[in-house]
Short mmCIF file of C-alpha atoms in Angstrom, two decimals:
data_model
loop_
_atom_site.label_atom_id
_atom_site.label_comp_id
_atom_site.label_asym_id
_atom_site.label_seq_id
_atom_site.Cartn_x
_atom_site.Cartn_y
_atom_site.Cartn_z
CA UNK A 1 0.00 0.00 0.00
CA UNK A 2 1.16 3.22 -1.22
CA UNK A 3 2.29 5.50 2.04
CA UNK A 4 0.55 8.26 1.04
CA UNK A 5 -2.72 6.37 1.29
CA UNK A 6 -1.88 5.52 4.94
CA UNK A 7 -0.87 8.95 5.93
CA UNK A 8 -3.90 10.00 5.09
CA UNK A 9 -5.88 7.96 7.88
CA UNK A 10 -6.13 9.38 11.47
CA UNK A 11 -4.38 7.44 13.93
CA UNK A 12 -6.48 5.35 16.15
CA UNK A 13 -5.98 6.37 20.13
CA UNK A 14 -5.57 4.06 22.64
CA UNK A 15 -8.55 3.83 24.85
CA UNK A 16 -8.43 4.43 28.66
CA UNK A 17 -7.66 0.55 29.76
CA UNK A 18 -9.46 1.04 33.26
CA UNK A 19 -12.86 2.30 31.82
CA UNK A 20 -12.80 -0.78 28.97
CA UNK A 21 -11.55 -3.04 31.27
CA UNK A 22 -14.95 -2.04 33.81
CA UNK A 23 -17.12 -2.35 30.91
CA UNK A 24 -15.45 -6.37 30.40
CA UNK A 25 -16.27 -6.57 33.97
CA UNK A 26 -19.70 -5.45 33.26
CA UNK A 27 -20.12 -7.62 30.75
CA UNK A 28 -18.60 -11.10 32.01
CA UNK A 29 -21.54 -9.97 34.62
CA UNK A 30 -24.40 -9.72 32.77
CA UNK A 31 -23.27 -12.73 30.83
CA UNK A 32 -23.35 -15.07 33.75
CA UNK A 33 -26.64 -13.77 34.86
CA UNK A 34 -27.86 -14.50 31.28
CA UNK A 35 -26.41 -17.92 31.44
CA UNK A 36 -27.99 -18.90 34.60
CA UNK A 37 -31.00 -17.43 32.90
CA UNK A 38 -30.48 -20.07 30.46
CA UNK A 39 -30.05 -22.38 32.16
CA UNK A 40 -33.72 -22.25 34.14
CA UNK A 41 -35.37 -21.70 30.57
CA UNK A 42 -37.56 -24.92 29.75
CA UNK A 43 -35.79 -27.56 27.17
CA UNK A 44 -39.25 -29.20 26.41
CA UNK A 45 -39.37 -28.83 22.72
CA UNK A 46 -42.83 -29.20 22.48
CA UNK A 47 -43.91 -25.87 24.21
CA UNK A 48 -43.22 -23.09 22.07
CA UNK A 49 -42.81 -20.63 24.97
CA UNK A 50 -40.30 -22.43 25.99
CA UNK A 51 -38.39 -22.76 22.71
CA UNK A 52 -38.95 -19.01 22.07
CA UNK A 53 -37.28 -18.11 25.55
CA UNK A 54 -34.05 -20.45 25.22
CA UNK A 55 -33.56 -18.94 21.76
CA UNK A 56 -33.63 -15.76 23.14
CA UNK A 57 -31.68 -16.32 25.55
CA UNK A 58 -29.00 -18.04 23.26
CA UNK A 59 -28.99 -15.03 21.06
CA UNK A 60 -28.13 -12.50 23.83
CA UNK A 61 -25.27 -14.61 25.00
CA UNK A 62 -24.04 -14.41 21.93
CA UNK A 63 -24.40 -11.05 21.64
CA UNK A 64 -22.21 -11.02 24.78
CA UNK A 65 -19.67 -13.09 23.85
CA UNK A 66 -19.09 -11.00 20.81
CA UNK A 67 -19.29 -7.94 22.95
CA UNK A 68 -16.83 -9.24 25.38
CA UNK A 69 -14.30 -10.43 23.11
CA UNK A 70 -14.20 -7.02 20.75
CA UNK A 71 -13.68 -4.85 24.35
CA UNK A 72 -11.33 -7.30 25.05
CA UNK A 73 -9.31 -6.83 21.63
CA UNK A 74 -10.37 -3.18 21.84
CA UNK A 75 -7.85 -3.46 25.40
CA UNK A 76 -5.57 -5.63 24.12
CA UNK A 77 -4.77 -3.30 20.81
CA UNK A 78 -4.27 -5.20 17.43
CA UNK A 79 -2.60 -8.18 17.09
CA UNK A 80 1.21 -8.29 15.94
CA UNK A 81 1.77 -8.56 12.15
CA UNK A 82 3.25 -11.82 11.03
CA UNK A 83 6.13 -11.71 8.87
CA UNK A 84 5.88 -12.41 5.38
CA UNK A 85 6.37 -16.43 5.05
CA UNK A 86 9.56 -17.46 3.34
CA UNK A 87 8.98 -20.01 1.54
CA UNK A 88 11.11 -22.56 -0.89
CA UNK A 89 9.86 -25.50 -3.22
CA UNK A 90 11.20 -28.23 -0.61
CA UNK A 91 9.51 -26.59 2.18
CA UNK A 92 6.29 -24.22 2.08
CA UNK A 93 5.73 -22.80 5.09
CA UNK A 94 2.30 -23.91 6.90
CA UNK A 95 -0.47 -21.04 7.45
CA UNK A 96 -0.95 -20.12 11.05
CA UNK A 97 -3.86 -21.35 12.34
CA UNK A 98 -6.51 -19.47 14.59
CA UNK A 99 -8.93 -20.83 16.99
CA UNK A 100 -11.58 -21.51 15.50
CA UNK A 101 -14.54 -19.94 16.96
CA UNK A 102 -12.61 -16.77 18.28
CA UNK A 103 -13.23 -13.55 18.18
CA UNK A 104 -9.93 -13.17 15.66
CA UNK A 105 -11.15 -15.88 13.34
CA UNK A 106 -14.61 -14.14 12.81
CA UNK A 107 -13.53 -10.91 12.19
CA UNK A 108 -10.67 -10.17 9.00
CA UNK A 109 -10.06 -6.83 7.35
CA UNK A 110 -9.02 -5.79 3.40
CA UNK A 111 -7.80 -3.06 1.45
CA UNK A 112 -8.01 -2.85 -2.24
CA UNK A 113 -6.28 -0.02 -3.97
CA UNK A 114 -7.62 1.68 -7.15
CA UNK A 115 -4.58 3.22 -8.33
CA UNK A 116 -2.09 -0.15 -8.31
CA UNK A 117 -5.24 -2.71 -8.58
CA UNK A 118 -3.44 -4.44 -5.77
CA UNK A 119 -5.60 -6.04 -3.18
CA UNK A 120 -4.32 -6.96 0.74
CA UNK A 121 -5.81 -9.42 2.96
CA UNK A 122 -5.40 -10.19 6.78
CA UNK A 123 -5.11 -13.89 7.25
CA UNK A 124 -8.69 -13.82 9.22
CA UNK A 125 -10.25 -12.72 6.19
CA UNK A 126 -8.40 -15.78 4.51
CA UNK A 127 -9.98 -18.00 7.09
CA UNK A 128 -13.72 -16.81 6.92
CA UNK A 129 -13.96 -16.79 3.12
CA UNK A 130 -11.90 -20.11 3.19
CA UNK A 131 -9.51 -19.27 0.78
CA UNK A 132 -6.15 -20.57 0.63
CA UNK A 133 -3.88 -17.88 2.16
CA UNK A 134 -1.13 -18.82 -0.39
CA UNK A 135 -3.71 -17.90 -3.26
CA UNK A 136 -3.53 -13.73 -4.02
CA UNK A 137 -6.01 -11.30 -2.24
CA UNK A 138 -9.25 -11.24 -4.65
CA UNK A 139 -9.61 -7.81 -6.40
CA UNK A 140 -12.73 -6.04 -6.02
CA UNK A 141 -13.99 -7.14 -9.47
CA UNK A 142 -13.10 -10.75 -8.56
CA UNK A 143 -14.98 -10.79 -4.81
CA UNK A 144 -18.63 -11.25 -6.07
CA UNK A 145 -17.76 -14.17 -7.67
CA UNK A 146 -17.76 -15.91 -3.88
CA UNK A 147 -20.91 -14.12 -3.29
CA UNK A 148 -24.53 -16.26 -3.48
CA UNK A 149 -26.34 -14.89 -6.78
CA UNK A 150 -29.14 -13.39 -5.40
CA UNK A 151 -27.22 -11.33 -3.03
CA UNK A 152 -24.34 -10.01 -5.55
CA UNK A 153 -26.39 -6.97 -6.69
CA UNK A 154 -26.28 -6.36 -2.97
CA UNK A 155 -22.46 -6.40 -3.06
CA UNK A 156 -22.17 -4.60 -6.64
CA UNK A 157 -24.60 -1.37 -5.22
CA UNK A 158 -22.79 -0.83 -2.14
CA UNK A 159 -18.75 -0.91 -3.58
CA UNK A 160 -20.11 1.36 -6.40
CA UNK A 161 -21.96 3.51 -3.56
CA UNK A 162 -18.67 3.88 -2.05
CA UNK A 163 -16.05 4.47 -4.78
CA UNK A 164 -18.35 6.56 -6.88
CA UNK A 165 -20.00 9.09 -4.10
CA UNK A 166 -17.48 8.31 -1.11
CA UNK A 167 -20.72 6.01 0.79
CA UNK A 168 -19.58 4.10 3.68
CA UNK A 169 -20.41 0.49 3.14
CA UNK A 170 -22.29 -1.12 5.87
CA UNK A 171 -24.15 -4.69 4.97
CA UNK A 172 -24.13 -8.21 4.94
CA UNK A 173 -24.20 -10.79 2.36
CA UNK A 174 -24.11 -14.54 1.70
CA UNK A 175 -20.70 -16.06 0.37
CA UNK A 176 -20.06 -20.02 -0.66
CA UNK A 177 -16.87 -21.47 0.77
CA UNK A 178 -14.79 -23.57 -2.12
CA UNK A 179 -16.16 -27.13 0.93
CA UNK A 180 -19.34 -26.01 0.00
CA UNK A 181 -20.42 -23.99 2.98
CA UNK A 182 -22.72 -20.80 3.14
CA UNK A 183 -21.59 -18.23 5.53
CA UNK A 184 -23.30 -14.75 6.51
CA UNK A 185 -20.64 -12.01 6.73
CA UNK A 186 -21.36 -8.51 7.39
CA UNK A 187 -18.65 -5.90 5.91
CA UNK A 188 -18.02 -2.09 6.75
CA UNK A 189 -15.85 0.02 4.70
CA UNK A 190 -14.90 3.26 3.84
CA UNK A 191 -13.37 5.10 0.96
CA UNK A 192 -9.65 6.25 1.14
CA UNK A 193 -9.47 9.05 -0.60
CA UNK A 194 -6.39 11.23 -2.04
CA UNK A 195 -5.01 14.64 -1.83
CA UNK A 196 -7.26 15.78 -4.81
CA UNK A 197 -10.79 14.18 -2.88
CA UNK A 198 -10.99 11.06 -5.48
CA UNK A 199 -11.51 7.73 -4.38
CA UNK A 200 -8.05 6.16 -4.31
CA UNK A 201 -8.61 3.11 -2.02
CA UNK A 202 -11.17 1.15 -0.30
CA UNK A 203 -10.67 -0.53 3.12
CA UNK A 204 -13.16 -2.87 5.07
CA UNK A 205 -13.43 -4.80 8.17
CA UNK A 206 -15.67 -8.29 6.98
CA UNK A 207 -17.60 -10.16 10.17
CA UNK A 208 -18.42 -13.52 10.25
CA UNK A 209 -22.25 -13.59 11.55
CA UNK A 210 -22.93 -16.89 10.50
CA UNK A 211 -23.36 -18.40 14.08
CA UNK A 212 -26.09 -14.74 15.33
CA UNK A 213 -28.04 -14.39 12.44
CA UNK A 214 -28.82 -18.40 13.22
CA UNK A 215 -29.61 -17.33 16.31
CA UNK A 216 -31.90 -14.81 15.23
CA UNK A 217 -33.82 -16.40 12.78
CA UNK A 218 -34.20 -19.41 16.02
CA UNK A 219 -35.60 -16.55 18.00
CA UNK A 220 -37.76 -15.09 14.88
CA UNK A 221 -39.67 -18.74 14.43
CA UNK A 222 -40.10 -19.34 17.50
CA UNK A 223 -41.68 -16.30 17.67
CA UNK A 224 -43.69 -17.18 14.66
CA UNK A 225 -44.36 -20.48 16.51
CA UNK A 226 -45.95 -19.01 19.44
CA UNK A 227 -48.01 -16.55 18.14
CA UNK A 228 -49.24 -19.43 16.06
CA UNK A 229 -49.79 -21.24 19.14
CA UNK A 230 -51.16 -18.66 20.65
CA UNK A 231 -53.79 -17.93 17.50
CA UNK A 232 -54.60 -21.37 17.59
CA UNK A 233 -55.45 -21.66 21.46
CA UNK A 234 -57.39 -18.59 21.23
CA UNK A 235 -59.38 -20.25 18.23
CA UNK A 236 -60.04 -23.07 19.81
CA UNK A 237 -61.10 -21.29 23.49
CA UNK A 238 -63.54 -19.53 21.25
CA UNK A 239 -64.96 -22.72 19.91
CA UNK A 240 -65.11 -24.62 23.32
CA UNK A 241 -66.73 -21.58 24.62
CA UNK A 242 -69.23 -21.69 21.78
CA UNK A 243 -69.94 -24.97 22.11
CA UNK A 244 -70.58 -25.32 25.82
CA UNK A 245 -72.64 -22.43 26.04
CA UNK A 246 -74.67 -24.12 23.02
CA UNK A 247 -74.95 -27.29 25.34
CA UNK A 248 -75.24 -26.00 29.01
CA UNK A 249 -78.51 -24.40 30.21
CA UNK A 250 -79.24 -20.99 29.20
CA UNK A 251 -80.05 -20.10 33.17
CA UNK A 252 -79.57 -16.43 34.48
CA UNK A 253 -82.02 -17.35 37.25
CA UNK A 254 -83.59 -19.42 38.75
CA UNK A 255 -85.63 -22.34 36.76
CA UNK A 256 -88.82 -23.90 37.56
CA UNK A 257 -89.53 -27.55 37.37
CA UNK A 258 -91.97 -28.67 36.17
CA UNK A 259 -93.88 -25.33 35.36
CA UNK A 260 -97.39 -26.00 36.37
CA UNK A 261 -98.49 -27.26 40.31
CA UNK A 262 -97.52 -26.66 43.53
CA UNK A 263 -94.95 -28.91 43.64
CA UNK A 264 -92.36 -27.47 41.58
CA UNK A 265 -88.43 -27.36 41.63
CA UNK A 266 -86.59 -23.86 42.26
CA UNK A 267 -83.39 -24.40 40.11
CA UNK A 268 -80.43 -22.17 40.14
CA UNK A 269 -76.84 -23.27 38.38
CA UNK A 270 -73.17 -21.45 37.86
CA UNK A 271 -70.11 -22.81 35.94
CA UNK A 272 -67.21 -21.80 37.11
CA UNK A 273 -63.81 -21.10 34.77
CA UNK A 274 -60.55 -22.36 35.73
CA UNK A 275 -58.51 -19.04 36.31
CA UNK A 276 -55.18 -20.51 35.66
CA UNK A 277 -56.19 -21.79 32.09
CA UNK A 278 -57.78 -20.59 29.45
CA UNK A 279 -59.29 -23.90 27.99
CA UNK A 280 -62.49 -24.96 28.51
CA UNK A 281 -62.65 -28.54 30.95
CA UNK A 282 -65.74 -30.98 30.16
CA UNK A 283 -68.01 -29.92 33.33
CA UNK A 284 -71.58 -30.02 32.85
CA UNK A 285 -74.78 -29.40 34.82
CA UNK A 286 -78.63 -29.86 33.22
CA UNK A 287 -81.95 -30.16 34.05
CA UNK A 288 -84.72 -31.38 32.06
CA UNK A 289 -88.54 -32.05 32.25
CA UNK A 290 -90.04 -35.37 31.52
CA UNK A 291 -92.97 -36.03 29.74
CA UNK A 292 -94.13 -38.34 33.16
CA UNK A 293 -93.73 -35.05 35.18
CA UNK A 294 -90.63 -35.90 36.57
CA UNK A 295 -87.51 -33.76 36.55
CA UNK A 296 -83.73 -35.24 35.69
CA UNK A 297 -80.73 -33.40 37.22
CA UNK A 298 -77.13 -34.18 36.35
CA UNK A 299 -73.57 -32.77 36.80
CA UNK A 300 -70.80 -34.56 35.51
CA UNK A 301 -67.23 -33.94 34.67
CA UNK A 302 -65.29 -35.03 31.60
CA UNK A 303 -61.37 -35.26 32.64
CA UNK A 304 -59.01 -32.99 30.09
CA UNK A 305 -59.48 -29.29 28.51
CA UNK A 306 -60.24 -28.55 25.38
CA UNK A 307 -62.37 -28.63 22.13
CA UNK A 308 -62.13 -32.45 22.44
CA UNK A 309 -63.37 -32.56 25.82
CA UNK A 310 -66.11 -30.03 25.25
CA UNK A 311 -67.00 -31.81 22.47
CA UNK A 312 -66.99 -35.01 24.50
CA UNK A 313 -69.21 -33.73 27.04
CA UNK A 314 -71.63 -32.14 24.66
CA UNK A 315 -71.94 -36.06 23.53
CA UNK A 316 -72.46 -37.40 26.53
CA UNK A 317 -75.07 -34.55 28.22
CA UNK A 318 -76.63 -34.97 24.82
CA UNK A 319 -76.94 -38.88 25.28
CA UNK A 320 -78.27 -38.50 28.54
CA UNK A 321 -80.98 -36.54 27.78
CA UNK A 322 -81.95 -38.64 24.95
CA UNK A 323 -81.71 -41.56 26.61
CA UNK A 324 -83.48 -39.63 30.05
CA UNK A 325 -86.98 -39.65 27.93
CA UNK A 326 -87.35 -42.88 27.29
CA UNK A 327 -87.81 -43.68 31.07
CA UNK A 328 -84.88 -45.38 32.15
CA UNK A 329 -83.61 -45.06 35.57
CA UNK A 330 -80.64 -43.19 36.84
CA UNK A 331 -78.69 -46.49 37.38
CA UNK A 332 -79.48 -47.57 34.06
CA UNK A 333 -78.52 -44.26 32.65
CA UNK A 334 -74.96 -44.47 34.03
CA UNK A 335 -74.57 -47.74 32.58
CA UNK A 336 -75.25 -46.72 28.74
CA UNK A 337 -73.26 -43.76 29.42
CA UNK A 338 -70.12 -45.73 30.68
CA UNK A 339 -70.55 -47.79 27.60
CA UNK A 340 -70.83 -44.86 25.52
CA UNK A 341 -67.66 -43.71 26.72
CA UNK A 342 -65.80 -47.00 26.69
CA UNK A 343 -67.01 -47.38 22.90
CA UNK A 344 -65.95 -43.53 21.94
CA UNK A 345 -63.06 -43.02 19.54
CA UNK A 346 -61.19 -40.82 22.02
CA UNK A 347 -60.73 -42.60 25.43
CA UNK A 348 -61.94 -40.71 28.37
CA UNK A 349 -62.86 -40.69 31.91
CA UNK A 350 -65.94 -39.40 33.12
CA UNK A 351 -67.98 -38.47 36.35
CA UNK A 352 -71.39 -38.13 36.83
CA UNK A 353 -74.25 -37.93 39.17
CA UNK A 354 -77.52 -38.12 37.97
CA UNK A 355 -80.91 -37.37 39.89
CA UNK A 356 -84.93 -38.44 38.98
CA UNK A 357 -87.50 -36.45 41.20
CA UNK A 358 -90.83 -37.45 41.35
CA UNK A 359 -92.59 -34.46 42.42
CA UNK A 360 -96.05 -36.10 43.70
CA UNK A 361 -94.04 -38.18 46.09
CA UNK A 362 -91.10 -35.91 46.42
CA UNK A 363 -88.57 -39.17 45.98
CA UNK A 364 -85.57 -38.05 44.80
CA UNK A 365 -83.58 -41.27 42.61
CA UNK A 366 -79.88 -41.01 42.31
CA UNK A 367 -76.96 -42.86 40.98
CA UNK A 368 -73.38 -42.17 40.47
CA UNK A 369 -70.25 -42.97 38.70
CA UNK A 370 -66.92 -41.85 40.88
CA UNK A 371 -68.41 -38.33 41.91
CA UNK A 372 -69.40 -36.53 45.05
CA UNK A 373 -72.83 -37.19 46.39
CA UNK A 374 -75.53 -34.59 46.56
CA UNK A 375 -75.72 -32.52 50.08
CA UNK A 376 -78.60 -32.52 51.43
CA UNK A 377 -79.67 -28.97 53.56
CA UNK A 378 -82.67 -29.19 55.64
CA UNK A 379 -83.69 -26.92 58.70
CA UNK A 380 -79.96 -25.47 59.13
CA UNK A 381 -78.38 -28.03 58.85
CA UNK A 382 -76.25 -30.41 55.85
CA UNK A 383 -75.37 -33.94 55.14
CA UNK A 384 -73.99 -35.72 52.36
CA UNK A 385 -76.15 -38.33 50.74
CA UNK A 386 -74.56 -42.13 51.21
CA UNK A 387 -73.52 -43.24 48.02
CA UNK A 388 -74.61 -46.48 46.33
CA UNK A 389 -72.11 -48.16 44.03
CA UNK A 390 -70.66 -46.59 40.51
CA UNK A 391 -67.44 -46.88 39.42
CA UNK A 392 -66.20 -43.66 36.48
CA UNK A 393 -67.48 -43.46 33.20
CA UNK A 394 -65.25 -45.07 31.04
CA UNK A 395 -63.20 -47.07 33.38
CA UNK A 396 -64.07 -50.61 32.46
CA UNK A 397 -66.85 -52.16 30.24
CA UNK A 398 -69.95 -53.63 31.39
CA UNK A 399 -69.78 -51.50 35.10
CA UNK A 400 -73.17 -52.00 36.75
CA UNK A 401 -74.44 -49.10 38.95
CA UNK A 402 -76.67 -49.02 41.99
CA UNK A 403 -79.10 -46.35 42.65
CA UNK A 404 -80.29 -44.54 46.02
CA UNK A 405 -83.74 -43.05 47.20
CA UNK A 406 -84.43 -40.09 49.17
CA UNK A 407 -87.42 -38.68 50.59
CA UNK A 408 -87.57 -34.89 50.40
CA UNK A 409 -89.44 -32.14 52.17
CA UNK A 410 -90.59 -28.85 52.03
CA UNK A 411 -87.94 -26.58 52.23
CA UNK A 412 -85.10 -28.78 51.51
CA UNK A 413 -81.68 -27.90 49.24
CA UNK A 414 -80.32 -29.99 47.20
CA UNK A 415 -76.73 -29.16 45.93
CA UNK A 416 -74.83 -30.97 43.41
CA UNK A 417 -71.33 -30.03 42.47
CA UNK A 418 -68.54 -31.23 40.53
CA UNK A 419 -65.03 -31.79 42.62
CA UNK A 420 -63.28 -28.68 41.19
CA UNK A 421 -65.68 -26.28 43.42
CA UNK A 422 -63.63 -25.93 46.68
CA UNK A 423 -60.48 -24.74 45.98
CA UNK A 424 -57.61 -26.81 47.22
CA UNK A 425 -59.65 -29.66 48.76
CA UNK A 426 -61.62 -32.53 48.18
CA UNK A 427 -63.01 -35.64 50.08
CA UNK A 428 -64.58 -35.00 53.16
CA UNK A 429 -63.11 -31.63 53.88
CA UNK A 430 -64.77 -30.11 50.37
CA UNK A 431 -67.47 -31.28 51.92
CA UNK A 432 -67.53 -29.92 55.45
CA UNK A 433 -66.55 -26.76 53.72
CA UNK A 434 -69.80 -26.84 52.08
CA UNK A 435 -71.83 -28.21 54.93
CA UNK A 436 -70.42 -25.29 57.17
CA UNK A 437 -72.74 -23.41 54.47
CA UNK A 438 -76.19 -24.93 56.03
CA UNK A 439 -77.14 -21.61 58.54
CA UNK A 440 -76.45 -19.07 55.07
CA UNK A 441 -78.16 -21.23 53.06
CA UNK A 442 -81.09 -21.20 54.94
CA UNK A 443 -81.93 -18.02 54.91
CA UNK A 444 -81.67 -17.22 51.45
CA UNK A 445 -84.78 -17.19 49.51
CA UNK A 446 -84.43 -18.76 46.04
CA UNK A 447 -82.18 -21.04 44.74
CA UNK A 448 -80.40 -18.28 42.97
CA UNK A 449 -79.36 -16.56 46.25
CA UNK A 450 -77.81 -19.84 47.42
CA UNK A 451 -76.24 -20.14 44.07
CA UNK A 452 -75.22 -17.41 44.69
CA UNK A 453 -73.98 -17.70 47.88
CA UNK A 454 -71.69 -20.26 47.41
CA UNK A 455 -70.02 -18.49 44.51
CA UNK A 456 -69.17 -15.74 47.29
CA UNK A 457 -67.49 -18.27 49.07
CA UNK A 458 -65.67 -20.43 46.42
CA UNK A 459 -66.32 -19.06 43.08
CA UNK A 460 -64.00 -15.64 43.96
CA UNK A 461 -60.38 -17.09 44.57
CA UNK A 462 -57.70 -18.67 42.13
CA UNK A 463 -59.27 -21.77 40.92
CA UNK A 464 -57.34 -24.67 38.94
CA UNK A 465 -59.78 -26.50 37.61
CA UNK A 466 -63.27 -25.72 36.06
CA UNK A 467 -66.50 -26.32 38.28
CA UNK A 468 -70.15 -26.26 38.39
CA UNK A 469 -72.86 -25.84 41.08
CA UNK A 470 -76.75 -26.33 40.88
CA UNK A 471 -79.03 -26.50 43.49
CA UNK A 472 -82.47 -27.69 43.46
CA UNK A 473 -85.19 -25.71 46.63
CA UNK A 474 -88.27 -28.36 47.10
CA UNK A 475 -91.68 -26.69 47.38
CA UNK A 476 -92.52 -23.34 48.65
#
């Protein structure tokens, strides 16, 4: 290179050691927080959020690691310049090699001068391009032929940018290594230019990005990914939502069964969201009038979240009442529904308790498969009905399951729940929990103020599975 070229670039200054070698401090820092960041981030590769947060974390350590090991060059000052390599026909001398995966080995410099047509290379620059470093420097003409196709007009507009109107060059482009290899390297420049302002040189500094624009593109779909994920589980909320409020009762008050005589049913019901999910779970409650003047009552509870499991309880509460009109008795209704279940595409598990009151006798017949018994409330106080045998729906084929009677009298509650209600607990301390209801409940006037009671007490906290409630008042 011509000296006059040189002279004309400023000298570069030394930075202060002890504020760059704080800032390596800094960074070494921040780096090991980030990798004990990464370290916590999930590995499951089936959850995008988790795939989106260890990519993101992977890109900003390398970020660091780039940033540590340029302050630490920036310190260190330039490396030494190797002598020129004697070398004789017996004996060429071997290229020295750098680490590969350093800083020094991703980042090479060039200088090409217009004037002599004579092109200079740092040995990095060799190594990134993979070039032999006996081979001459390419010229600037020559350097697009390394360059991918698409992105040599790239290339060609920025050089010309430079040596034309004195641009800096600032990009990256795609260049095929003579193994076959596609590497990303981004390349600043500037224009040298001579004592009359024309462009009499060229230098840049090329960067191999290869390894951070993977990382960023990791980070971009997974991105993609999640918002995908996220589109999808909002779609199908929607569509469970849709469908269960096609299936469930329409109730925003109280209900009564059947709607002519003195006799009738006060019926109130709630269906309570999970609050740490936003899918829809397979709980259920229903009431129906028979044709014989009898009234059915079910809850039940389909195990999962989801469309599917909407979709599977739909089937079932659907069966049920089909099946309800014909007659049959609660026990024989759990047994076509178990088989229903055991017979369905999708396997499942189930609960269920369903109820047939007889309003002229006021007999309430009950049967369940593997869910809490109806409470019973009556002058203050609460009980839980005993139980007669029913395994879950779904469980095993051919279950048989027994059935209960209850006499009922003015004034009574009946509440049936599914096991998601009390936060927290279940067995017989859900239970007491509810029972401890009995004095509130008896003062409240319609089945839609004890509804609405026990939503005060359990519907209002952090709840972790779905639930629903409904609560039948007997009489006056």
């Amino acid at each position: 290179m011509p000296s006059h070229l040189s002279a004309d670039r400023p000298a570069a200054q030394p930075p202060q050691r002890g504020t760059v070698d704080a800032l390596i401090s800094q960074t070494r820092r921040l780096r090991g927080e980030m990798d004990a960041v990464r370290r916590d981030a999930p590995l499951d590769g089936a959850d995008p959020q988790g795939r989106w947060q260890r990519a993101l974390c992977d890109l900003a350590m390398h970020q660091l690691n780039d940033l540590d090991e340029h302050l630490a060059q920036l310190r260190d000052g330039p490396p030494p310049v190797p002598p020129e390599p004697v070398t004789t026909p017996a004996a060429p001398a071997a290229p020295a090699v750098t680490p590969r995966g350093s800083l020094l080995s991703r980042v090479g410099s060039a200088e090409w001068n217009l004037l002599t047509d004579e092109a200079s290379w740092s040995g990095e620059l060799y190594d990134i391009l993979g070039r032999d470093p006996a081979a001459p420097p390419l010229t600037l003409d020559e350097l697009p032929s390394l360059v991918l196709d698409e992105d040599r007009p790239m290339l060609t507009a920025m050089v010309t940018d430079c040596l034309v109107d004195a641009k800096p060059i600032d990009g990256e482009f795609r260049i095929v290594r003579p193994d076959g290899g596609v590497r990303t390297v981004h390349m600043m420049g500037e224009p040298i230019l001579d004592a009359d302002g024309s462009t009499a040189a060229m230098w840049a500094v090329l960067r191999d990005v290869s390894e951070l624009r993977r990382s960023q593109r990791t980070v971009s779909e997974t991105r993609e990914s999640l918002q995908l994920y996220r589109h999808h589980a909002q779609s199908e909320h929607r569509l469970a939502v849709q469908l269960q409020e096609a299936v469930l009762p329409p109730w925003r008050g109280s209900l009564r069964f059947p709607q002519r005589g003195p006799e009738a049913l006060d019926l109130a019901a709630r269906y309570l969201p999970c609050s740490t999910s936003a899918l829809i779970g397979g709980d259920w409650y229903d009431a129906l009038e028979l044709s014989d003047g009898a009234t059915l009552l079910s809850v039940g509870d389909l195990t999962g979240q989801g469309v599917t499991v909407a979709s599977g309880m739909a089937m079932l509460l659907g069966a049920l009442r089909g099946m309800a009109v014909t007659g049959a008795q609660p026990g024989q209704l759990m047994s076509w529904l178990n088989q229903l279940l055991d017979a369905s595409v999708q396997p499942a598990l189930g609960s269920a308790v369903c109820c047939r009151y007889r309003p002229e006798t006021r007999t309430l017949t009950w049967a369940q498969a593997g869910h809490p018994a109806p409470l019973l409330f009556r002058g203050g106080t609460g009980r839980m009905l005993a139980a007669p045998n029913g395994v879950l729906l779904g469980a095993t084929s051919g279950a048989v399951y027994g059935q209960a009677e209850e006499t009922l009298e003015d004034g009574d509650l009946l509440l049936l729940y599914t096991d998601g209600l009390v936060t927290g607990q279940y067995g017989a301390q859900a239970v007491q929990r509810l029972i401890d209801l009995a004095p509130r409940l008896r003062g409240a006037r319609t089945a839609q103020d004890c509804v609405r009671t026990v939503v005060e007490e359990f519907g209002e906290s952090e709840r972790e599975d779905d639930a629903c409630v409904l609560i039948a008042r007997i009489g006056s």
